[in-house]
Amino acid sequence: MHEVKGVVVRSKGAPATVETILVPDPGPGEALVDVLTCGVCHTDLHYKQGGIGEDYPYLLGHESTAVVSAVGPDVTDLKPGDRVILNWRAVCGQCRACAKGQPQYCFATHNATQKMTLADGTPLSPALGIGSFAEKTLVAAGQCTRIDEDVDPAAVGLLGCGIMAGIGAAINTGEVKRGESVAVIGCGGVGIAAIAGARLAGATTIIAVDLDPAKVELAKTLGATHGIVSRETDPVEAIRDLTGGHGADVVIDAVGRPETYRQAFYARDLAGRVVLVGVPTPEMTLELPLLDVFGRGGSLKSSWYGDCLPSRDFPMLVEQFKLGRLPLDAFVTERIGLGEVEAAFEKMHRGEVLRSVVEL
């Protein structure tokens, strides 16, 4: 057992606190990693607030780079010293999605089998099967994607969750093509990542929509060609005005509320695509005229983790970062320590940061 520090939430709504945790050596199919960085993501806040489950205490953190410390006896594709981004889509290779050649939709992703615990032996539930607000964590070997060492770990580690979700919503789910128009509703970290993804894919009209004019202006520095402050302007009409009266080819809802989804639905062109990447809460419902769904054609998609395949997408996007085409470092608003996670949640809730990143 390795005795290390980690950020734990013990009950629904309780503060995130730094605790002593015990991390075992890796067993079959597992890897022990030394965490380098971990982004403070909305998903961790959902765990803290009880929006994902009730399996407390949770070991928070999942958006990380790390160095492999040790591997289980049957692990052959990783070795100690490898620099990795952690992911929560460790594909099984055997489920019906994998059998169809669509491992990015794997229905049986796996995590480490052994439990990490508090010092008194209480088992911990690691966020998204990772739990990387910690000096060390135990994961399934398939949750480690090797990357080059000559990049800022705080920047590329964001591909582990939120930034990959946004980029993938544009490139993978929305299938944005060169010359297309894209509108993104919601300019937090995921929404601005979708804007960066649309630019990387070659979209020529990229419209940022948010209630907050400061967020719209920030989006313009990271790829948006136009901005709409939806507190002041009807976004549906404004998007149509910017796209020749037709609507955008792809509209991405990075908020995840019924009202923003309806805006996305009506702001797209005929036969356009709507992508939902913002996460709704369980009580939300959506009502749309079925004739409008039929008559507008196109597709309505949800994007879970940006429909990414980590082994394919992480190295490619790291390379785009190294080439200067994807400004991942611009998403790092501040670099903090483990003891500052609770304060970072407050900053995130107030919309003051794209990402706070813990450096260990």
XYZ file of C-alpha atoms in Angstrom, residues 2 7 17 21 51 57 61 78 94 112 122 137 144 150 187 214-215 218 229-230 267 289 293 305:
24
model
C 1.119 3.534 -0.841
C -9.042 15.075 -2.409
C -10.957 17.945 1.695
C -5.555 7.634 1.188
C -25.723 14.559 -9.241
C -16.904 8.777 -0.157
C -10.382 14.083 -10.083
C 2.830 0.117 -20.779
C -15.449 -7.488 -27.011
C -9.163 -0.975 -11.864
C -13.127 2.749 4.058
C -3.911 6.621 -8.293
C -3.552 5.199 -19.896
C 7.859 17.483 -24.496
C -18.955 29.387 -23.868
C -16.911 38.474 -21.513
C -17.193 34.786 -22.413
C -12.917 35.124 -24.940
C -24.746 37.868 -26.365
C -27.997 35.964 -25.888
C -30.963 27.718 -35.259
C -43.449 19.597 -32.141
C -38.533 17.223 -35.979
C -16.884 12.282 -24.157
